[in-house]
Coordinates of N, CA and C in Angstrom, one line a residue:
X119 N 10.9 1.5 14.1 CA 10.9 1.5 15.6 C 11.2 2.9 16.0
X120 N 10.5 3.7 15.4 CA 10.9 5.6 16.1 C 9.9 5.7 17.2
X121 N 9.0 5.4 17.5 CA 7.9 5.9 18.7 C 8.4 4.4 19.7
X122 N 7.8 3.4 19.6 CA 7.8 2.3 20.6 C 9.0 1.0 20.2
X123 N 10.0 2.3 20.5 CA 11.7 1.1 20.4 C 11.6 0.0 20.7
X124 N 10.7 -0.8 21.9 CA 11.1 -1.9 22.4 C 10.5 -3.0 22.3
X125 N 9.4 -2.7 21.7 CA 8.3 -3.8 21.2 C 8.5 -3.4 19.6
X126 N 8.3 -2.4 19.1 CA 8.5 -2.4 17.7 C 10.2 -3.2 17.0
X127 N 11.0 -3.1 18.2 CA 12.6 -2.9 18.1 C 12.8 -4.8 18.1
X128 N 11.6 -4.7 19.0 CA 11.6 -6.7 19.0 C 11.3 -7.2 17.9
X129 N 10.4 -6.6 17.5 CA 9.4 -7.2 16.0 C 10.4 -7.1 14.7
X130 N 10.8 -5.7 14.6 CA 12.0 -5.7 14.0 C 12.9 -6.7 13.9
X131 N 13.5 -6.9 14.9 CA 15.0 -8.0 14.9 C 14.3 -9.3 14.6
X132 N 12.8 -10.0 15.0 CA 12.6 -11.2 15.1 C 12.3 -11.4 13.1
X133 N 11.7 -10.0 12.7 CA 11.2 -10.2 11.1 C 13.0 -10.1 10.4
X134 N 13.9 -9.3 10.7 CA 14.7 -9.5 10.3 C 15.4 -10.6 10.1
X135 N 15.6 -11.6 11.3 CA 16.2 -12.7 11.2 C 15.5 -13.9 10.3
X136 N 13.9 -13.7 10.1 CA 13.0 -14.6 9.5 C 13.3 -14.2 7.9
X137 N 13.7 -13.0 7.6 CA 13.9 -11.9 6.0 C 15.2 -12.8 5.8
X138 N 16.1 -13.5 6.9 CA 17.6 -13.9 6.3 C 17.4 -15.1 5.8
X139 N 16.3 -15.6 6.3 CA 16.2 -17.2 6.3 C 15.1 -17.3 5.1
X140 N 15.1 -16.6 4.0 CA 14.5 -16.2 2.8 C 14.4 -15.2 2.2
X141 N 16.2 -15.2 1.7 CA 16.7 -14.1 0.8 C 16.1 -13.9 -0.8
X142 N 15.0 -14.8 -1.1 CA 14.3 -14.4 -2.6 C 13.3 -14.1 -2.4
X143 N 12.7 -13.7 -0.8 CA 11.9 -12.6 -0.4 C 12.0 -11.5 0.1
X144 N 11.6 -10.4 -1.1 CA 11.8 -9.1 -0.7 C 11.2 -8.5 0.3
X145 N 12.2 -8.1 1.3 CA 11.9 -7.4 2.4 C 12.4 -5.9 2.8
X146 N 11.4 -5.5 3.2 CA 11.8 -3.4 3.2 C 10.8 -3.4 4.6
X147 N 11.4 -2.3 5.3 CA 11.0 -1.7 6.7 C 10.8 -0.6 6.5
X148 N 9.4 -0.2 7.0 CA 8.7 1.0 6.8 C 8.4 1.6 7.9
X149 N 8.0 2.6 8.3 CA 7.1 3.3 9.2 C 5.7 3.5 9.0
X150 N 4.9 3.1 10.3 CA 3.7 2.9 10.0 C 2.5 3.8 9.1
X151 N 3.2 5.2 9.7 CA 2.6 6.5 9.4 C 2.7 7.0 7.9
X152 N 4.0 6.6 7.4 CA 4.2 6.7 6.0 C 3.6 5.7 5.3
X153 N 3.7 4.3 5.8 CA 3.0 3.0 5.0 C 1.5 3.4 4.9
X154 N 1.0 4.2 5.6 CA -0.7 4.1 5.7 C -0.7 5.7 4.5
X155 N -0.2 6.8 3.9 CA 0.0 7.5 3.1 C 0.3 7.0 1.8
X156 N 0.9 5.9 2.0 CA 1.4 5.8 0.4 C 0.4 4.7 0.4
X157 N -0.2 4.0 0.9 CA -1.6 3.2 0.7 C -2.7 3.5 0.3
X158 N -3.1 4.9 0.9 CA -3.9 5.6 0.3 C -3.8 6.0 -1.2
X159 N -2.3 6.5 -1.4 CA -1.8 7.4 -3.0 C -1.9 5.7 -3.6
X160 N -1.3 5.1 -3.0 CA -0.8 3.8 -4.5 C -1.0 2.6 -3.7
X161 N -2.2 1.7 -3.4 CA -1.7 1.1 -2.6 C -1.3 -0.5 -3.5
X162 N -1.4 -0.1 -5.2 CA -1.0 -1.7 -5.8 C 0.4 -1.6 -5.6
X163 N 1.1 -0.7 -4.7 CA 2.8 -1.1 -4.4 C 2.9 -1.7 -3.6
X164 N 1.9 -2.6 -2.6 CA 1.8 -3.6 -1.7 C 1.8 -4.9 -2.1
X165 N 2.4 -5.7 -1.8 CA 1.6 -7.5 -1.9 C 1.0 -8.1 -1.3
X166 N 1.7 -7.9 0.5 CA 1.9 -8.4 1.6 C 2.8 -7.5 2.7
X167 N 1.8 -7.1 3.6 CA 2.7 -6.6 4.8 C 2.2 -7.3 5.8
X168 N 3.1 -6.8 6.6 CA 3.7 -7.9 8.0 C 3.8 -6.8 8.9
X169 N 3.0 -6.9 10.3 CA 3.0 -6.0 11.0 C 2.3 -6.2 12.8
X170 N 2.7 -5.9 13.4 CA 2.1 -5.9 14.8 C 0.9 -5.5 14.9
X171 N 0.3 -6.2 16.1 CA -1.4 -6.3 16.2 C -2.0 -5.0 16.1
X172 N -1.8 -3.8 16.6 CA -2.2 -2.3 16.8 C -1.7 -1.9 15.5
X173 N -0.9 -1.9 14.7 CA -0.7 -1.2 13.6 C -1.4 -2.1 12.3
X174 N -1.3 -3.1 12.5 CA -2.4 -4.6 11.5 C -4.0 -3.8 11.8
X175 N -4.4 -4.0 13.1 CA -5.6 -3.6 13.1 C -5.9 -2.4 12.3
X176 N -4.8 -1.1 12.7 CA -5.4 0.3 12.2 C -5.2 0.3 10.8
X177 N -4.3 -0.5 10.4 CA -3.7 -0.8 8.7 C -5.0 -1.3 7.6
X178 N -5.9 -2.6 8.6 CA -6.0 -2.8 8.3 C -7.8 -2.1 7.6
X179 N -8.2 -1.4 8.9 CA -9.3 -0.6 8.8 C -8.7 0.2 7.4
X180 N -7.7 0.9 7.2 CA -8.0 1.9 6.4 C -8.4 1.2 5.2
X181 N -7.0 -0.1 4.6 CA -7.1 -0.7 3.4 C -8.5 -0.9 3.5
X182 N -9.7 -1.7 4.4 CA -10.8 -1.8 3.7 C -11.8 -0.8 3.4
X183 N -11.3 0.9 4.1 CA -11.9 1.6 3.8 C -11.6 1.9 1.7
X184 N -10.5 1.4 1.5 CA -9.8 1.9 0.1 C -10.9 0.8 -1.1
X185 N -11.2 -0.3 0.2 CA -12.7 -1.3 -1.0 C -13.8 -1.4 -0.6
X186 N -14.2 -0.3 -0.1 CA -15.6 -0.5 0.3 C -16.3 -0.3 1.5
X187 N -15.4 -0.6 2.6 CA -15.5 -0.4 3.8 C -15.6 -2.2 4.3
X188 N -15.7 -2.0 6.0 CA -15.5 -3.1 6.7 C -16.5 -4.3 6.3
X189 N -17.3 -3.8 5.9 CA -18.5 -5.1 5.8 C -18.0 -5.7 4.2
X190 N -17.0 -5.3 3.3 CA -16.3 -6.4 2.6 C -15.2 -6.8 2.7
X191 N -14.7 -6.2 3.6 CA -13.2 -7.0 4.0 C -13.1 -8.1 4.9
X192 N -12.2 -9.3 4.1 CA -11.9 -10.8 4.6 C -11.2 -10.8 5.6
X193 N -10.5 -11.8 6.2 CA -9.6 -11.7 7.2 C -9.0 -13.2 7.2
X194 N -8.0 -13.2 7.0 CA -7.0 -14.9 7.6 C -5.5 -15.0 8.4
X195 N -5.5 -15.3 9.2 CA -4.6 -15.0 10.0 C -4.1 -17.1 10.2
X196 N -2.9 -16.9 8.9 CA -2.6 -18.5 8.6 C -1.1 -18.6 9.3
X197 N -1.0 -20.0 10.1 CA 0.2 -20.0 11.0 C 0.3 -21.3 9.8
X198 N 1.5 -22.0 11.4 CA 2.3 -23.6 10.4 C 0.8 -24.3 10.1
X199 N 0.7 -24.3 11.1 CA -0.3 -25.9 11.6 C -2.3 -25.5 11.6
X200 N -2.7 -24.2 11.8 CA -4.1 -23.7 11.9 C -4.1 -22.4 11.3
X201 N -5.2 -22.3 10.8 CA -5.8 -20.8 10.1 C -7.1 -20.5 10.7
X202 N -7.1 -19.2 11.2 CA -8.4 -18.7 11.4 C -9.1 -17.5 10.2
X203 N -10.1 -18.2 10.2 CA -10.9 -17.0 9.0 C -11.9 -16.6 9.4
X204 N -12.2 -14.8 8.8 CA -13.3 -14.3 9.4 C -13.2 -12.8 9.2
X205 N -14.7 -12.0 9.5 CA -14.7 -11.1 8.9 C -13.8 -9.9 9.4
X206 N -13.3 -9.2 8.9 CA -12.5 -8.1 9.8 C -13.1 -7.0 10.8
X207 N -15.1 -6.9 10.5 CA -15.2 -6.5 11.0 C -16.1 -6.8 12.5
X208 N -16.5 -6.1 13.2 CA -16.7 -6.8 14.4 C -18.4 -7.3 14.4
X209 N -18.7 -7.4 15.8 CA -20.5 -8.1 15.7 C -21.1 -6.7 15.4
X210 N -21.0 -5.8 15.4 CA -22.0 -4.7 14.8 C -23.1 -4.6 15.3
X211 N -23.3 -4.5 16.9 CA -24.4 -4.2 18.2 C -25.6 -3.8 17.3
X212 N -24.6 -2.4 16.3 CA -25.7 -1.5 16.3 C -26.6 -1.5 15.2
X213 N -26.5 -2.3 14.2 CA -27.8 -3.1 13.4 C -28.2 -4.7 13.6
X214 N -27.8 -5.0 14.7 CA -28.4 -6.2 15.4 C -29.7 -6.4 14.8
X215 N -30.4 -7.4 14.7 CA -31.8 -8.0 14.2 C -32.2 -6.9 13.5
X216 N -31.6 -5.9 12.7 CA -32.5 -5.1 11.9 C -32.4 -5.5 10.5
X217 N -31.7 -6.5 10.0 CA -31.3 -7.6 9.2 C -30.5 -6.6 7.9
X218 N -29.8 -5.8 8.1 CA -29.6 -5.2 7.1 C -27.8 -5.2 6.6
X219 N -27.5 -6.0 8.0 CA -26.2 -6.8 7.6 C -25.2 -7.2 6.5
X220 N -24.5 -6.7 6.2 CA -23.4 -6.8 5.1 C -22.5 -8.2 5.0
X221 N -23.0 -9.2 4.2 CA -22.3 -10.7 4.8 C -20.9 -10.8 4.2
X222 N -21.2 -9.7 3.0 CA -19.5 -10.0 2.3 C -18.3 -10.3 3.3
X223 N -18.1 -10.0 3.7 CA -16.7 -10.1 4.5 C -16.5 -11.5 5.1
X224 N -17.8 -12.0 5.7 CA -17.8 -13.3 6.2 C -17.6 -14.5 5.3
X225 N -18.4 -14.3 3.6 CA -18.5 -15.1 2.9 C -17.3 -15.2 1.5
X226 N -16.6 -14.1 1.8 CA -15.1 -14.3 1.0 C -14.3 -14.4 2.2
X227 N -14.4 -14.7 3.8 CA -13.3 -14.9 4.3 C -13.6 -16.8 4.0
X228 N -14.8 -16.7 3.9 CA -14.9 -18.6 3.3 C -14.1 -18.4 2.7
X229 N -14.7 -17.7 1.2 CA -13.5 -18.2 -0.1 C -11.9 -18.5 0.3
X230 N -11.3 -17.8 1.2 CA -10.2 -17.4 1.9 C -9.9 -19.1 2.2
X231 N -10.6 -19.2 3.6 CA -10.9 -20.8 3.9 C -10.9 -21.7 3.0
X232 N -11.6 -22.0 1.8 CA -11.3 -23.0 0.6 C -10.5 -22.9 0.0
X233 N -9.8 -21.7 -0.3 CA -8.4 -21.4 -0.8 C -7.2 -22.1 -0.4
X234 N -7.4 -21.8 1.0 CA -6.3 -22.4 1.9 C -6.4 -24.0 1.8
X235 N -7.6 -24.5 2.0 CA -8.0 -26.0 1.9 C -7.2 -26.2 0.9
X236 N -7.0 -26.1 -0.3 CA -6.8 -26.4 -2.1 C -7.8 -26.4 -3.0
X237 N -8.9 -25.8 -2.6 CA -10.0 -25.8 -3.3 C -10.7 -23.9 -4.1
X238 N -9.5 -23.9 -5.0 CA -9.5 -23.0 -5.4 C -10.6 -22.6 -6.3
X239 N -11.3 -23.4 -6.9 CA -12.5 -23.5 -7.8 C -13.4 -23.0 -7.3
X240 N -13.9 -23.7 -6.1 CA -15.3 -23.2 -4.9 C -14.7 -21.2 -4.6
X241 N -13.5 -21.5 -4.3 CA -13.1 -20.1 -3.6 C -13.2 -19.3 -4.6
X242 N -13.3 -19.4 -6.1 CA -13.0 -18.5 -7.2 C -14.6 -17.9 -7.5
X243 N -15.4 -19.2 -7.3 CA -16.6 -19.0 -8.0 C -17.3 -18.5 -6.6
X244 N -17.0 -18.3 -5.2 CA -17.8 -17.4 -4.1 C -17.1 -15.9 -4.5
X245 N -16.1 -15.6 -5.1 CA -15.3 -14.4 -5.2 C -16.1 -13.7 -6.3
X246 N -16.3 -14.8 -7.7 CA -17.0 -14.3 -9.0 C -18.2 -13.6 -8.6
X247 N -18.7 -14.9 -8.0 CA -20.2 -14.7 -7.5 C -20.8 -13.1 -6.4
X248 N -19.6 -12.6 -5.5 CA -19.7 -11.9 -5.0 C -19.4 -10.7 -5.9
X249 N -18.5 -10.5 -6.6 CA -18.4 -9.8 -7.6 C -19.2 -9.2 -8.3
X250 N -19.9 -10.0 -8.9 CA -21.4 -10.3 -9.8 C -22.8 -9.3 -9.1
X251 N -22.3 -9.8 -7.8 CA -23.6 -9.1 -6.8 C -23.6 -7.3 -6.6
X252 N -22.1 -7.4 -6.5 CA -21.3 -5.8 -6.1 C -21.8 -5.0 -7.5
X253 N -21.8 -5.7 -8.9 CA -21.4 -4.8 -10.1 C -22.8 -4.6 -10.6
X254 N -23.5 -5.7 -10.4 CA -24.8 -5.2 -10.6 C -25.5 -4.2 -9.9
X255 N -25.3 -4.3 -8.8 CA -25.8 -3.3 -7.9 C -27.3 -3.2 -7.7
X256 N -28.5 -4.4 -7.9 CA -29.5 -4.2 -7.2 C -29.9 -4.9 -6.3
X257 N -28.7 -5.2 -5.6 CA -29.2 -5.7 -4.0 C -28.3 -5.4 -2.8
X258 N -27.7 -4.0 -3.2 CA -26.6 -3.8 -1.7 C -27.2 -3.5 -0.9
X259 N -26.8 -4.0 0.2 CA -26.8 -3.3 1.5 C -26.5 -1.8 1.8
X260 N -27.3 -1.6 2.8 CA -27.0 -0.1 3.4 C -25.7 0.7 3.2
X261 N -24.6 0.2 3.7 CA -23.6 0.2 3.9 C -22.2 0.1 2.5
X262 N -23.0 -0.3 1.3 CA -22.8 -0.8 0.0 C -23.8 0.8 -0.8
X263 N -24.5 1.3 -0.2 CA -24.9 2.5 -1.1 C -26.1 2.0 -1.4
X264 N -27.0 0.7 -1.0 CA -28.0 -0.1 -1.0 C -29.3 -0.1 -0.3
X265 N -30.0 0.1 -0.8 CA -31.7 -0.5 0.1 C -31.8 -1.6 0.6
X266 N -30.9 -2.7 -0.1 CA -31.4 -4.1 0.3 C -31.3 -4.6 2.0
X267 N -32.1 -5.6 2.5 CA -31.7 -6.1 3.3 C -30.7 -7.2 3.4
X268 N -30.4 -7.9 4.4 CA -29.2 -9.4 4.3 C -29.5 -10.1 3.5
X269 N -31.1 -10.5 3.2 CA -32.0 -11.6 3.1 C -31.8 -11.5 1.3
X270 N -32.1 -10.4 1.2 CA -32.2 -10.1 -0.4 C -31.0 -10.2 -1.3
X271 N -30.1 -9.3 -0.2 CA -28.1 -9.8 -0.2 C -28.1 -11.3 -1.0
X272 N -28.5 -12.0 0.2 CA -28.1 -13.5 0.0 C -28.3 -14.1 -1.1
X273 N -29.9 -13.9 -1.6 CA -30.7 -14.1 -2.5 C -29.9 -14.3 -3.5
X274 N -29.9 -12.8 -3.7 CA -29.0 -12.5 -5.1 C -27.3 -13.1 -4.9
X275 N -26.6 -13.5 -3.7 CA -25.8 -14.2 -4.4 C -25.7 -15.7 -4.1
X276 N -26.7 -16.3 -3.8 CA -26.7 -17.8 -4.3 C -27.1 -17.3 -5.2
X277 N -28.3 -16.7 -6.1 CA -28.5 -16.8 -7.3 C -27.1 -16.7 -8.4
X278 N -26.2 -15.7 -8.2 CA -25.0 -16.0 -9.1 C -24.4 -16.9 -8.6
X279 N -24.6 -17.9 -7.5 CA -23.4 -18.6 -7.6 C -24.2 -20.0 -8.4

């Protein structure tokens, strides 16, 4: 809480008090600016961070820049009682109907979705399967370093799945 004491300073005390009420989870308080540096240098020193909407959002752009960029990053934002899943990144105006769309992100935030259900199998084998499509490399997308269009995308990963 060095720049914005009062909303950062809230978040703080409210994660603190939730860090007491589950002492065999390690908890450490960082600053944003240094957490997004050592993400870049190392970021397998992460498991799980916890963080306010404006610092999640910009956190969370970089991390998917560190796998590929936004068109493969998932998104779940899981409370007590509902989860929402979905891609992290937005509608993307600017290849609208040119079909050249990147579905990864949408179709491992499924996997995400069956995960959460208990249906870890379906979730494993959309992750393999997406996997599969990435390593081969003759159907990425634009965006992926690819010629392919969505259509071709897809092709090839129902065919692995």
């Amino acid at each position: 809480a060095n720049i914005l004491k009062l909303s950062d300073g809230l978040f703080l005390e409210v994660a603190r008090e939730v860090a007491r009420q589950y002492p065999d989870i390690e908890y450490q308080e960082a600053i944003v600016d240094a957490t997004a540096m050592k993400l870049v240098m190392d970021p397998s020193q992460f498991d799980v961070l916890v963080m306010e909407n404006l610092f999640g959002d910009i956190i969370s752009d970089l991390t998917s820049g560190l796998i590929g960029g936004l068109g493969v990053a998932p998104s779940a934002n899981i409370g007590d009682n509902y989860a929402i899943f979905e891609a992290v990144h937005g509608s993307a105006p600017d290849i609208a109907g040119k079909g050249i769309a990147n579905p990864t992100a949408l179709v491992l935030s499924g996997a995400l979705m069956l995960q959460q259900l208990g249906n870890n199998q379906a979730a494993d084998r959309i992750r393999n399967a997406v996997n599969t499509v990435i390593a081969e490399g003759k159907a990425l997308t634009p965006d992926l370093g690819g010629k392919a269009n969505t259509r071709k995308y897809v092709d090839a990963l129902i065919k692995a799945l």
